[in-house]
Amino acid sequence: MTDLSVELCGLRLKNPTMLASGVLDETGRSMLEIARAGAGAIVTKSVGREPRVGHPNPSVVELDVGLLNAMGLPNPGIELYANEVREARKGGVPIIGSVFGGTEEEIAVLAGQIVKAGAEAVELNLSCPHAKGYGAELGSVPGRVEACCRLAKKETRAPVFAKLTPNTSSIADLARAAERGGADGIVAINTLKGMAISPEARMPILGNKFGGLSGPAIKPVGVRCVYEIYEAVKIPIIGVGGVSSGRDAAEYIMAGARAVQIGTAVWAQGTGVFRKVCKELSQLMDELGYGDVSGMVGVAHAGRH
Ligand code: DHB
C-alpha cells in the first residue's frame, strides 16, 4: 500500500492534492464540499482589504486547451470573508488563506488577518497576471517579492507560501527572492497571461482584454518552472498548472513538488477529480516502486536518484 500523506511546513496532509485558489472557494460551504471530496488541503479565494467587484464580463472564456479568465480579483474583503474561512475549517483539512494587495505592507497585514480568521497557512498571490497594481506587477520584481515575504513573516507565525508568476524571464530568481525574504514554501505557477479574439466581433472576448490561461495547456510550463525552482531553493514547492490525473501529479512531484494544486480540472471534471488523482497516483507509485510521496520528490533531477 502506498502512503499518500505528506508533511508540508508543519501542515499534515492526508494526500498531496490541494484545491487551487479561485475555484469553488468563494464560500465556506463550497470549501466544505471540497474537503468532503477528498482534497488534502484547500486554498481560499484571494482576498483583499476592501470588497472588489472585479472586471467587467465576459470574465471567462472556455478554450480547447483550458480556460482564460480575468475575474479581476472579485472578493468581499477580508472582514466578511473571515466568516467563510471559519466555516471552511469545519471540513477538517488545512485551510491556506490566499491574499493579495497593492503594497508589500497591505499584503503582510492581510496575511496576519487571514491567519487570525482561522487559516493554518498563507499563500501570497504575487502573480495575478492582469489586475492593475496587483499580483504580477508587484510579483515580477524580486526585491518586492522578498519584502512581501519578510513583512508577512513578521505578521504571522504560520507558514507563508509565495505564489509566483511564470510571466517573467526567471521564475528561479523570484523563488530565490522569496526564500531570502523568509518564505516557507513556493507555489508555482499562476496563470499565463493570454488573450482570445472573436473574429466575428473583431474584438477581444474578455471584458478586460487580457486574462490568465490555466488548464492542460500550461502543464509543461508549470513542470519546467517547478524543476528550475527545485534547483534554486531549499524550501518546499507546491506545483500547480494543468493537473488532472495521477500522471500529471507525478510529473510535478518528480520535478520537485511536495504537493500539487488542482483548479481548472475541478471546473472541468467536478469535485471527484481529487479522489481520481489520488487513486491514479497511488497506482502509479505502486507500479514504479514508491512507498511514499517524499521518496519521489525531485527524482527527475540528474544525480538525485
Ligand atoms: C485572477 C487572479 C489570478 O491570480 C489569476 O491567475 C487569474 C485570474 C482574477 O481574479 O482575475
PDB file of C-alpha atoms and ligand atoms in Angstrom:
ATOM      1  CA  MET A   1       0.000   0.000   0.000  1.00  0.00           C
ATOM      2  CA  THR A   2       1.312   3.419  -0.899  1.00  0.00           C
ATOM      3  CA  ASP A   3       1.273   6.199   1.657  1.00  0.00           C
ATOM      4  CA  LEU A   4      -0.006   9.422   0.089  1.00  0.00           C
ATOM      5  CA  SER A   5       0.297  11.566   3.221  1.00  0.00           C
ATOM      6  CA  VAL A   6       2.708  14.477   3.166  1.00  0.00           C
ATOM      7  CA  GLU A   7       4.095  16.905   5.686  1.00  0.00           C
ATOM      8  CA  LEU A   8       4.482  20.460   4.466  1.00  0.00           C
ATOM      9  CA  CYS A   9       5.971  23.088   6.793  1.00  0.00           C
ATOM     10  CA  GLY A  10       4.201  21.530   9.753  1.00  0.00           C
ATOM     11  CA  LEU A  11       0.900  21.014   7.899  1.00  0.00           C
ATOM     12  CA  ARG A  12      -0.184  17.392   7.761  1.00  0.00           C
ATOM     13  CA  LEU A  13      -1.963  16.491   4.531  1.00  0.00           C
ATOM     14  CA  LYS A  14      -3.641  13.107   4.076  1.00  0.00           C
ATOM     15  CA  ASN A  15      -2.732  13.316   0.381  1.00  0.00           C
ATOM     16  CA  PRO A  16      -0.731  15.745  -1.806  1.00  0.00           C
ATOM     17  CA  THR A  17      -3.704  17.321  -3.613  1.00  0.00           C
ATOM     18  CA  MET A  18      -4.983  20.792  -2.769  1.00  0.00           C
ATOM     19  CA  LEU A  19      -7.720  22.961  -4.179  1.00  0.00           C
ATOM     20  CA  ALA A  20      -6.067  25.798  -6.123  1.00  0.00           C
ATOM     21  CA  SER A  21      -7.180  29.334  -5.373  1.00  0.00           C
ATOM     22  CA  GLY A  22     -10.071  30.673  -7.440  1.00  0.00           C
ATOM     23  CA  VAL A  23     -12.278  27.614  -8.000  1.00  0.00           C
ATOM     24  CA  LEU A  24     -15.232  26.764  -5.744  1.00  0.00           C
ATOM     25  CA  ASP A  25     -13.658  28.607  -2.841  1.00  0.00           C
ATOM     26  CA  GLU A  26     -15.827  31.674  -2.544  1.00  0.00           C
ATOM     27  CA  THR A  27     -17.835  30.370   0.390  1.00  0.00           C
ATOM     28  CA  GLY A  28     -17.261  28.249   3.453  1.00  0.00           C
ATOM     29  CA  ARG A  29     -19.891  25.811   2.198  1.00  0.00           C
ATOM     30  CA  SER A  30     -18.228  25.229  -1.169  1.00  0.00           C
ATOM     31  CA  MET A  31     -14.896  24.676   0.590  1.00  0.00           C
ATOM     32  CA  LEU A  32     -16.560  22.133   2.881  1.00  0.00           C
ATOM     33  CA  GLU A  33     -17.694  20.298  -0.244  1.00  0.00           C
ATOM     34  CA  ILE A  34     -14.098  20.198  -1.481  1.00  0.00           C
ATOM     35  CA  ALA A  35     -12.977  18.825   1.889  1.00  0.00           C
ATOM     36  CA  ARG A  36     -15.617  16.091   1.633  1.00  0.00           C
ATOM     37  CA  ALA A  37     -14.426  15.344  -1.923  1.00  0.00           C
ATOM     38  CA  GLY A  38     -11.049  14.300  -0.527  1.00  0.00           C
ATOM     39  CA  ALA A  39      -8.685  17.224  -1.083  1.00  0.00           C
ATOM     40  CA  GLY A  40      -5.633  17.169   1.200  1.00  0.00           C
ATOM     41  CA  ALA A  41      -5.830  20.952   1.733  1.00  0.00           C
ATOM     42  CA  ILE A  42      -7.770  23.940   0.459  1.00  0.00           C
ATOM     43  CA  VAL A  43      -6.509  27.301  -0.746  1.00  0.00           C
ATOM     44  CA  THR A  44      -9.104  30.047  -0.354  1.00  0.00           C
ATOM     45  CA  LYS A  45     -10.097  32.595  -2.941  1.00  0.00           C
ATOM     46  CA  SER A  46      -7.650  35.515  -2.986  1.00  0.00           C
ATOM     47  CA  VAL A  47      -8.942  38.153  -0.607  1.00  0.00           C
ATOM     48  CA  GLY A  48      -8.014  41.819  -0.309  1.00  0.00           C
ATOM     49  CA  ARG A  49      -8.557  44.617   2.212  1.00  0.00           C
ATOM     50  CA  GLU A  50     -11.740  46.062   0.674  1.00  0.00           C
ATOM     51  CA  PRO A  51     -14.585  44.481  -1.294  1.00  0.00           C
ATOM     52  CA  ARG A  52     -13.950  44.455  -5.082  1.00  0.00           C
ATOM     53  CA  VAL A  53     -16.444  43.797  -7.875  1.00  0.00           C
ATOM     54  CA  GLY A  54     -13.784  42.679 -10.351  1.00  0.00           C
ATOM     55  CA  HIS A  55     -13.506  43.131 -14.114  1.00  0.00           C
ATOM     56  CA  PRO A  56     -16.493  43.548 -16.469  1.00  0.00           C
ATOM     57  CA  ASN A  57     -17.962  40.465 -18.184  1.00  0.00           C
ATOM     58  CA  PRO A  58     -17.204  38.322 -20.054  1.00  0.00           C
ATOM     59  CA  SER A  59     -14.648  37.262 -17.465  1.00  0.00           C
ATOM     60  CA  VAL A  60     -14.087  33.637 -18.545  1.00  0.00           C
ATOM     61  CA  VAL A  61     -13.508  32.076 -21.985  1.00  0.00           C
ATOM     62  CA  GLU A  62     -13.558  28.315 -22.440  1.00  0.00           C
ATOM     63  CA  LEU A  63     -10.851  27.136 -24.851  1.00  0.00           C
ATOM     64  CA  ASP A  64      -9.978  23.661 -26.208  1.00  0.00           C
ATOM     65  CA  VAL A  65      -6.860  23.607 -24.069  1.00  0.00           C
ATOM     66  CA  GLY A  66      -8.112  25.189 -20.864  1.00  0.00           C
ATOM     67  CA  LEU A  67      -9.620  28.377 -19.531  1.00  0.00           C
ATOM     68  CA  LEU A  68      -8.804  32.010 -19.990  1.00  0.00           C
ATOM     69  CA  ASN A  69     -10.099  34.183 -17.182  1.00  0.00           C
ATOM     70  CA  ALA A  70      -9.926  37.735 -15.983  1.00  0.00           C
ATOM     71  CA  MET A  71     -12.156  37.847 -12.944  1.00  0.00           C
ATOM     72  CA  GLY A  72     -10.285  40.863 -11.606  1.00  0.00           C
ATOM     73  CA  LEU A  73      -9.857  39.585  -8.060  1.00  0.00           C
ATOM     74  CA  PRO A  74     -13.517  39.977  -7.038  1.00  0.00           C
ATOM     75  CA  ASN A  75     -13.924  39.365  -3.322  1.00  0.00           C
ATOM     76  CA  PRO A  76     -15.938  40.574  -0.343  1.00  0.00           C
ATOM     77  CA  GLY A  77     -12.932  41.968   1.563  1.00  0.00           C
ATOM     78  CA  ILE A  78     -11.154  40.349   4.493  1.00  0.00           C
ATOM     79  CA  GLU A  79     -13.685  41.344   7.149  1.00  0.00           C
ATOM     80  CA  LEU A  80     -16.608  39.483   5.574  1.00  0.00           C
ATOM     81  CA  TYR A  81     -14.534  36.655   4.111  1.00  0.00           C
ATOM     82  CA  ALA A  82     -13.209  35.768   7.564  1.00  0.00           C
ATOM     83  CA  ASN A  83     -16.587  34.102   8.253  1.00  0.00           C
ATOM     84  CA  GLU A  84     -16.143  31.840   5.212  1.00  0.00           C
ATOM     85  CA  VAL A  85     -12.679  30.803   6.381  1.00  0.00           C
ATOM     86  CA  ARG A  86     -14.091  29.935   9.823  1.00  0.00           C
ATOM     87  CA  GLU A  87     -16.819  27.833   8.221  1.00  0.00           C
ATOM     88  CA  ALA A  88     -14.338  26.063   5.897  1.00  0.00           C
ATOM     89  CA  ARG A  89     -12.269  24.934   8.883  1.00  0.00           C
ATOM     90  CA  LYS A  90     -15.048  22.567   9.892  1.00  0.00           C
ATOM     91  CA  GLY A  91     -14.007  20.387   6.922  1.00  0.00           C
ATOM     92  CA  GLY A  92     -11.057  19.105   8.941  1.00  0.00           C
ATOM     93  CA  VAL A  93      -8.411  19.755   6.263  1.00  0.00           C
ATOM     94  CA  PRO A  94      -5.801  22.531   6.400  1.00  0.00           C
ATOM     95  CA  ILE A  95      -7.040  25.861   5.039  1.00  0.00           C
ATOM     96  CA  ILE A  96      -4.459  28.024   3.299  1.00  0.00           C
ATOM     97  CA  GLY A  97      -5.561  31.647   3.094  1.00  0.00           C
ATOM     98  CA  SER A  98      -4.760  33.410  -0.194  1.00  0.00           C
ATOM     99  CA  VAL A  99      -4.257  37.177  -0.013  1.00  0.00           C
ATOM    100  CA  PHE A 100      -3.454  39.945  -2.498  1.00  0.00           C
ATOM    101  CA  GLY A 101      -2.732  43.624  -2.100  1.00  0.00           C
ATOM    102  CA  GLY A 102      -1.311  46.693  -3.775  1.00  0.00           C
ATOM    103  CA  THR A 103       1.674  47.134  -1.476  1.00  0.00           C
ATOM    104  CA  GLU A 104       4.016  44.908   0.496  1.00  0.00           C
ATOM    105  CA  GLU A 105       2.599  46.243   3.772  1.00  0.00           C
ATOM    106  CA  GLU A 106      -1.012  45.674   2.747  1.00  0.00           C
ATOM    107  CA  ILE A 107      -0.279  42.078   1.752  1.00  0.00           C
ATOM    108  CA  ALA A 108       1.556  41.416   5.013  1.00  0.00           C
ATOM    109  CA  VAL A 109      -1.258  42.789   7.171  1.00  0.00           C
ATOM    110  CA  LEU A 110      -3.793  40.656   5.261  1.00  0.00           C
ATOM    111  CA  ALA A 111      -1.603  37.601   5.856  1.00  0.00           C
ATOM    112  CA  GLY A 112      -1.868  38.185   9.588  1.00  0.00           C
ATOM    113  CA  GLN A 113      -5.612  38.788   9.355  1.00  0.00           C
ATOM    114  CA  ILE A 114      -6.417  35.632   7.415  1.00  0.00           C
ATOM    115  CA  VAL A 115      -4.496  33.527   9.923  1.00  0.00           C
ATOM    116  CA  LYS A 116      -6.487  35.169  12.718  1.00  0.00           C
ATOM    117  CA  ALA A 117      -9.627  34.158  10.815  1.00  0.00           C
ATOM    118  CA  GLY A 118      -8.532  30.519  11.019  1.00  0.00           C
ATOM    119  CA  ALA A 119      -6.202  29.811   8.089  1.00  0.00           C
ATOM    120  CA  GLU A 120      -3.334  27.488   9.053  1.00  0.00           C
ATOM    121  CA  ALA A 121      -1.027  28.896   6.378  1.00  0.00           C
ATOM    122  CA  VAL A 122      -0.943  31.795   3.936  1.00  0.00           C
ATOM    123  CA  GLU A 123      -0.484  31.935   0.177  1.00  0.00           C
ATOM    124  CA  LEU A 124       0.647  35.339  -1.070  1.00  0.00           C
ATOM    125  CA  ASN A 125      -0.843  35.956  -4.526  1.00  0.00           C
ATOM    126  CA  LEU A 126       2.132  37.725  -6.096  1.00  0.00           C
ATOM    127  CA  SER A 127       1.135  36.625  -9.556  1.00  0.00           C
ATOM    128  CA  CYS A 128      -2.340  37.513 -10.862  1.00  0.00           C
ATOM    129  CA  PRO A 129      -1.422  38.367 -14.466  1.00  0.00           C
ATOM    130  CA  HIS A 130      -3.811  41.178 -15.248  1.00  0.00           C
ATOM    131  CA  ALA A 131      -5.059  43.266 -12.286  1.00  0.00           C
ATOM    132  CA  LYS A 132      -3.575  46.740 -12.439  1.00  0.00           C
ATOM    133  CA  GLY A 133      -1.344  47.467  -9.459  1.00  0.00           C
ATOM    134  CA  TYR A 134      -1.649  43.963  -8.002  1.00  0.00           C
ATOM    135  CA  GLY A 135      -0.281  40.474  -8.391  1.00  0.00           C
ATOM    136  CA  ALA A 136       2.364  40.051 -11.054  1.00  0.00           C
ATOM    137  CA  GLU A 137       3.064  43.776 -11.311  1.00  0.00           C
ATOM    138  CA  LEU A 138       4.463  43.533  -7.821  1.00  0.00           C
ATOM    139  CA  GLY A 139       5.450  39.873  -8.027  1.00  0.00           C
ATOM    140  CA  SER A 140       7.764  40.201 -11.042  1.00  0.00           C
ATOM    141  CA  VAL A 141      10.205  42.336  -9.085  1.00  0.00           C
ATOM    142  CA  PRO A 142      12.458  40.142  -6.919  1.00  0.00           C
ATOM    143  CA  GLY A 143      13.061  42.874  -4.315  1.00  0.00           C
ATOM    144  CA  ARG A 144       9.312  43.334  -3.829  1.00  0.00           C
ATOM    145  CA  VAL A 145       8.712  39.573  -3.575  1.00  0.00           C
ATOM    146  CA  GLU A 146      11.385  39.415  -0.891  1.00  0.00           C
ATOM    147  CA  ALA A 147       9.853  42.352   1.002  1.00  0.00           C
ATOM    148  CA  CYS A 148       6.343  40.846   0.855  1.00  0.00           C
ATOM    149  CA  CYS A 149       7.578  37.601   2.364  1.00  0.00           C
ATOM    150  CA  ARG A 150       9.700  39.321   5.011  1.00  0.00           C
ATOM    151  CA  LEU A 151       6.850  41.577   6.154  1.00  0.00           C
ATOM    152  CA  ALA A 152       4.289  38.751   6.061  1.00  0.00           C
ATOM    153  CA  LYS A 153       6.562  36.623   8.265  1.00  0.00           C
ATOM    154  CA  LYS A 154       6.561  39.484  10.796  1.00  0.00           C
ATOM    155  CA  GLU A 155       2.757  39.471  10.892  1.00  0.00           C
ATOM    156  CA  THR A 156       2.250  35.743  11.422  1.00  0.00           C
ATOM    157  CA  ARG A 157       3.972  32.646  12.691  1.00  0.00           C
ATOM    158  CA  ALA A 158       2.005  30.458  10.264  1.00  0.00           C
ATOM    159  CA  PRO A 159       3.785  29.118   7.167  1.00  0.00           C
ATOM    160  CA  VAL A 160       3.916  31.645   4.313  1.00  0.00           C
ATOM    161  CA  PHE A 161       3.896  30.417   0.708  1.00  0.00           C
ATOM    162  CA  ALA A 162       4.707  32.733  -2.215  1.00  0.00           C
ATOM    163  CA  LYS A 163       2.676  32.029  -5.364  1.00  0.00           C
ATOM    164  CA  LEU A 164       4.826  33.095  -8.292  1.00  0.00           C
ATOM    165  CA  THR A 165       4.220  34.141 -11.867  1.00  0.00           C
ATOM    166  CA  PRO A 166       5.605  32.319 -14.917  1.00  0.00           C
ATOM    167  CA  ASN A 167       5.284  35.576 -16.898  1.00  0.00           C
ATOM    168  CA  THR A 168       8.866  36.543 -16.176  1.00  0.00           C
ATOM    169  CA  SER A 169      12.350  35.921 -17.527  1.00  0.00           C
ATOM    170  CA  SER A 170      13.431  33.949 -14.449  1.00  0.00           C
ATOM    171  CA  ILE A 171      10.984  32.384 -12.022  1.00  0.00           C
ATOM    172  CA  ALA A 172      14.000  30.908 -10.215  1.00  0.00           C
ATOM    173  CA  ASP A 173      15.146  34.455  -9.365  1.00  0.00           C
ATOM    174  CA  LEU A 174      11.717  35.174  -7.898  1.00  0.00           C
ATOM    175  CA  ALA A 175      11.858  31.954  -5.870  1.00  0.00           C
ATOM    176  CA  ARG A 176      15.310  32.861  -4.512  1.00  0.00           C
ATOM    177  CA  ALA A 177      13.957  36.269  -3.521  1.00  0.00           C
ATOM    178  CA  ALA A 178      11.014  34.663  -1.696  1.00  0.00           C
ATOM    179  CA  GLU A 179      13.378  32.312   0.139  1.00  0.00           C
ATOM    180  CA  ARG A 180      15.625  35.234   1.143  1.00  0.00           C
ATOM    181  CA  GLY A 181      12.550  37.003   2.496  1.00  0.00           C
ATOM    182  CA  GLY A 182      11.827  34.013   4.723  1.00  0.00           C
ATOM    183  CA  ALA A 183       9.022  32.314   2.760  1.00  0.00           C
ATOM    184  CA  ASP A 184       8.370  28.780   3.964  1.00  0.00           C
ATOM    185  CA  GLY A 185       7.430  27.488   0.528  1.00  0.00           C
ATOM    186  CA  ILE A 186       6.841  28.353  -3.122  1.00  0.00           C
ATOM    187  CA  VAL A 187       3.666  27.809  -5.114  1.00  0.00           C
ATOM    188  CA  ALA A 188       4.285  27.595  -8.885  1.00  0.00           C
ATOM    189  CA  ILE A 189       2.716  28.542 -11.185  1.00  0.00           C
ATOM    190  CA  ASN A 190      -0.054  31.101 -11.501  1.00  0.00           C
ATOM    191  CA  THR A 191      -1.736  31.508 -14.894  1.00  0.00           C
ATOM    192  CA  LEU A 192      -0.020  32.574 -18.102  1.00  0.00           C
ATOM    193  CA  LYS A 193      -1.085  35.940 -19.483  1.00  0.00           C
ATOM    194  CA  GLY A 194      -3.136  35.379 -22.637  1.00  0.00           C
ATOM    195  CA  MET A 195      -5.820  36.715 -24.945  1.00  0.00           C
ATOM    196  CA  ALA A 196      -8.640  35.460 -27.159  1.00  0.00           C
ATOM    197  CA  ILE A 197     -10.235  37.415 -30.009  1.00  0.00           C
ATOM    198  CA  SER A 198     -13.640  36.852 -31.599  1.00  0.00           C
ATOM    199  CA  PRO A 199     -13.191  37.195 -35.383  1.00  0.00           C
ATOM    200  CA  GLU A 200     -16.904  37.925 -35.804  1.00  0.00           C
ATOM    201  CA  ALA A 201     -16.939  40.656 -33.203  1.00  0.00           C
ATOM    202  CA  ARG A 202     -13.498  41.837 -34.300  1.00  0.00           C
ATOM    203  CA  MET A 203     -12.547  42.380 -30.691  1.00  0.00           C
ATOM    204  CA  PRO A 204     -11.054  40.700 -27.638  1.00  0.00           C
ATOM    205  CA  ILE A 205     -13.549  38.389 -25.894  1.00  0.00           C
ATOM    206  CA  LEU A 206     -12.679  39.168 -22.291  1.00  0.00           C
ATOM    207  CA  GLY A 207     -14.043  42.385 -20.821  1.00  0.00           C
ATOM    208  CA  ASN A 208     -10.521  43.021 -19.577  1.00  0.00           C
ATOM    209  CA  LYS A 209      -8.976  42.036 -22.983  1.00  0.00           C
ATOM    210  CA  PHE A 210      -6.203  40.020 -21.282  1.00  0.00           C
ATOM    211  CA  GLY A 211      -6.592  37.132 -18.891  1.00  0.00           C
ATOM    212  CA  GLY A 212      -4.865  34.206 -17.217  1.00  0.00           C
ATOM    213  CA  LEU A 213      -4.590  30.890 -19.087  1.00  0.00           C
ATOM    214  CA  SER A 214      -4.997  27.739 -16.985  1.00  0.00           C
ATOM    215  CA  GLY A 215      -5.571  24.035 -17.619  1.00  0.00           C
ATOM    216  CA  PRO A 216      -3.809  21.339 -19.685  1.00  0.00           C
ATOM    217  CA  ALA A 217      -2.019  23.840 -21.972  1.00  0.00           C
ATOM    218  CA  ILE A 218       0.121  25.203 -19.155  1.00  0.00           C
ATOM    219  CA  LYS A 219       1.238  21.939 -17.536  1.00  0.00           C
ATOM    220  CA  PRO A 220       4.605  21.721 -19.363  1.00  0.00           C
ATOM    221  CA  VAL A 221       5.333  25.321 -18.347  1.00  0.00           C
ATOM    222  CA  GLY A 222       4.450  24.568 -14.726  1.00  0.00           C
ATOM    223  CA  VAL A 223       6.559  21.416 -14.628  1.00  0.00           C
ATOM    224  CA  ARG A 224       9.526  23.296 -16.118  1.00  0.00           C
ATOM    225  CA  CYS A 225       9.139  26.103 -13.576  1.00  0.00           C
ATOM    226  CA  VAL A 226       8.982  23.681 -10.626  1.00  0.00           C
ATOM    227  CA  TYR A 227      12.073  21.901 -11.975  1.00  0.00           C
ATOM    228  CA  GLU A 228      14.011  25.185 -12.171  1.00  0.00           C
ATOM    229  CA  ILE A 229      12.840  26.332  -8.746  1.00  0.00           C
ATOM    230  CA  TYR A 230      13.828  22.993  -7.171  1.00  0.00           C
ATOM    231  CA  GLU A 231      17.406  23.599  -8.310  1.00  0.00           C
ATOM    232  CA  ALA A 232      17.345  27.190  -6.997  1.00  0.00           C
ATOM    233  CA  VAL A 233      15.920  26.940  -3.458  1.00  0.00           C
ATOM    234  CA  LYS A 234      15.739  24.586  -0.489  1.00  0.00           C
ATOM    235  CA  ILE A 235      12.201  25.394   0.701  1.00  0.00           C
ATOM    236  CA  PRO A 236       9.361  23.092  -0.393  1.00  0.00           C
ATOM    237  CA  ILE A 237       7.443  23.662  -3.625  1.00  0.00           C
ATOM    238  CA  ILE A 238       3.756  23.197  -4.365  1.00  0.00           C
ATOM    239  CA  GLY A 239       3.138  22.557  -8.083  1.00  0.00           C
ATOM    240  CA  VAL A 240       0.104  23.920  -9.905  1.00  0.00           C
ATOM    241  CA  GLY A 241      -0.969  24.203 -13.534  1.00  0.00           C
ATOM    242  CA  GLY A 242      -2.910  21.669 -15.575  1.00  0.00           C
ATOM    243  CA  VAL A 243      -3.068  18.796 -13.082  1.00  0.00           C
ATOM    244  CA  SER A 244      -5.985  16.473 -13.814  1.00  0.00           C
ATOM    245  CA  SER A 245      -4.535  12.959 -13.459  1.00  0.00           C
ATOM    246  CA  GLY A 246      -2.204  10.937 -11.259  1.00  0.00           C
ATOM    247  CA  ARG A 247       0.441  11.063 -14.001  1.00  0.00           C
ATOM    248  CA  ASP A 248       0.250  14.881 -14.033  1.00  0.00           C
ATOM    249  CA  ALA A 249       0.747  14.928 -10.264  1.00  0.00           C
ATOM    250  CA  ALA A 250       3.688  12.509 -10.588  1.00  0.00           C
ATOM    251  CA  GLU A 251       5.346  14.789 -13.158  1.00  0.00           C
ATOM    252  CA  TYR A 252       5.174  17.737 -10.776  1.00  0.00           C
ATOM    253  CA  ILE A 253       6.397  15.646  -7.836  1.00  0.00           C
ATOM    254  CA  MET A 254       9.314  14.250  -9.826  1.00  0.00           C
ATOM    255  CA  ALA A 255      10.172  17.825 -10.913  1.00  0.00           C
ATOM    256  CA  GLY A 256      10.404  18.729  -7.224  1.00  0.00           C
ATOM    257  CA  ALA A 257       6.922  19.475  -5.853  1.00  0.00           C
ATOM    258  CA  ARG A 258       5.808  18.093  -2.500  1.00  0.00           C
ATOM    259  CA  ALA A 259       2.150  18.702  -3.231  1.00  0.00           C
ATOM    260  CA  VAL A 260       0.012  19.780  -6.184  1.00  0.00           C
ATOM    261  CA  GLN A 261      -2.942  22.108  -6.553  1.00  0.00           C
ATOM    262  CA  ILE A 262      -5.915  21.425  -8.803  1.00  0.00           C
ATOM    263  CA  GLY A 263      -8.115  24.197 -10.177  1.00  0.00           C
ATOM    264  CA  THR A 264      -9.296  24.072 -13.781  1.00  0.00           C
ATOM    265  CA  ALA A 265      -9.784  20.284 -13.616  1.00  0.00           C
ATOM    266  CA  VAL A 266     -12.262  20.780 -10.749  1.00  0.00           C
ATOM    267  CA  TRP A 267     -14.201  23.094 -13.034  1.00  0.00           C
ATOM    268  CA  ALA A 268     -13.910  20.627 -15.973  1.00  0.00           C
ATOM    269  CA  GLN A 269     -14.427  17.287 -14.199  1.00  0.00           C
ATOM    270  CA  GLY A 270     -16.122  18.154 -10.926  1.00  0.00           C
ATOM    271  CA  THR A 271     -15.010  17.548  -7.368  1.00  0.00           C
ATOM    272  CA  GLY A 272     -14.440  13.816  -8.000  1.00  0.00           C
ATOM    273  CA  VAL A 273     -11.086  14.792  -9.524  1.00  0.00           C
ATOM    274  CA  PHE A 274      -9.364  14.769  -6.095  1.00  0.00           C
ATOM    275  CA  ARG A 275     -10.124  11.077  -5.421  1.00  0.00           C
ATOM    276  CA  LYS A 276      -9.388  10.218  -9.075  1.00  0.00           C
ATOM    277  CA  VAL A 277      -5.946  11.881  -8.994  1.00  0.00           C
ATOM    278  CA  CYS A 278      -5.126  10.199  -5.655  1.00  0.00           C
ATOM    279  CA  LYS A 279      -6.179   6.757  -6.896  1.00  0.00           C
ATOM    280  CA  GLU A 280      -4.192   7.094 -10.124  1.00  0.00           C
ATOM    281  CA  LEU A 281      -1.150   8.479  -8.313  1.00  0.00           C
ATOM    282  CA  SER A 282      -1.244   5.660  -5.791  1.00  0.00           C
ATOM    283  CA  GLN A 283      -1.438   3.041  -8.576  1.00  0.00           C
ATOM    284  CA  LEU A 284       1.418   4.660 -10.476  1.00  0.00           C
ATOM    285  CA  MET A 285       3.576   4.823  -7.328  1.00  0.00           C
ATOM    286  CA  ASP A 286       2.883   1.133  -6.759  1.00  0.00           C
ATOM    287  CA  GLU A 287       3.958   0.282 -10.308  1.00  0.00           C
ATOM    288  CA  LEU A 288       7.109   2.384 -10.033  1.00  0.00           C
ATOM    289  CA  GLY A 289       8.003   1.107  -6.569  1.00  0.00           C
ATOM    290  CA  TYR A 290       7.464   4.220  -4.450  1.00  0.00           C
ATOM    291  CA  GLY A 291       6.030   3.585  -0.988  1.00  0.00           C
ATOM    292  CA  ASP A 292       5.542   7.247  -0.124  1.00  0.00           C
ATOM    293  CA  VAL A 293       5.427  10.649  -1.794  1.00  0.00           C
ATOM    294  CA  SER A 294       8.606  12.053  -0.242  1.00  0.00           C
ATOM    295  CA  GLY A 295      10.700   9.311  -1.888  1.00  0.00           C
ATOM    296  CA  MET A 296       9.520  10.538  -5.269  1.00  0.00           C
ATOM    297  CA  VAL A 297      10.102  14.283  -4.828  1.00  0.00           C
ATOM    298  CA  GLY A 298      12.676  15.638  -7.300  1.00  0.00           C
ATOM    299  CA  VAL A 299      13.779  12.263  -8.680  1.00  0.00           C
ATOM    300  CA  ALA A 300      13.800  13.675 -12.236  1.00  0.00           C
ATOM    301  CA  HIS A 301      16.882  15.727 -11.354  1.00  0.00           C
ATOM    302  CA  ALA A 302      20.149  14.225 -12.525  1.00  0.00           C
ATOM    303  CA  GLY A 303      22.226  12.775  -9.724  1.00  0.00           C
ATOM    304  CA  ARG A 304      19.380  12.706  -7.202  1.00  0.00           C
ATOM    305  CA  HIS A 305      18.268   9.093  -7.665  1.00  0.00           C
TER     306      HIS A 305
HETATM  307  C1  DHB B   1      -7.435  36.173 -11.385  1.00  0.00           C
HETATM  308  C2  DHB B   1      -6.461  36.064 -10.434  1.00  0.00           C
HETATM  309  C3  DHB B   1      -5.387  35.248 -10.650  1.00  0.00           C
HETATM  310  O1  DHB B   1      -4.394  35.114  -9.750  1.00  0.00           O
HETATM  311  C4  DHB B   1      -5.314  34.531 -11.836  1.00  0.00           C
HETATM  312  O2  DHB B   1      -4.289  33.722 -12.048  1.00  0.00           O
HETATM  313  C5  DHB B   1      -6.293  34.636 -12.785  1.00  0.00           C
HETATM  314  C6  DHB B   1      -7.355  35.465 -12.552  1.00  0.00           C
HETATM  315  C7  DHB B   1      -8.556  37.093 -11.215  1.00  0.00           C
HETATM  316  O3  DHB B   1      -9.161  37.212 -10.157  1.00  0.00           O
HETATM  317  O4  DHB B   1      -8.858  37.756 -12.192  1.00  0.00           O
END
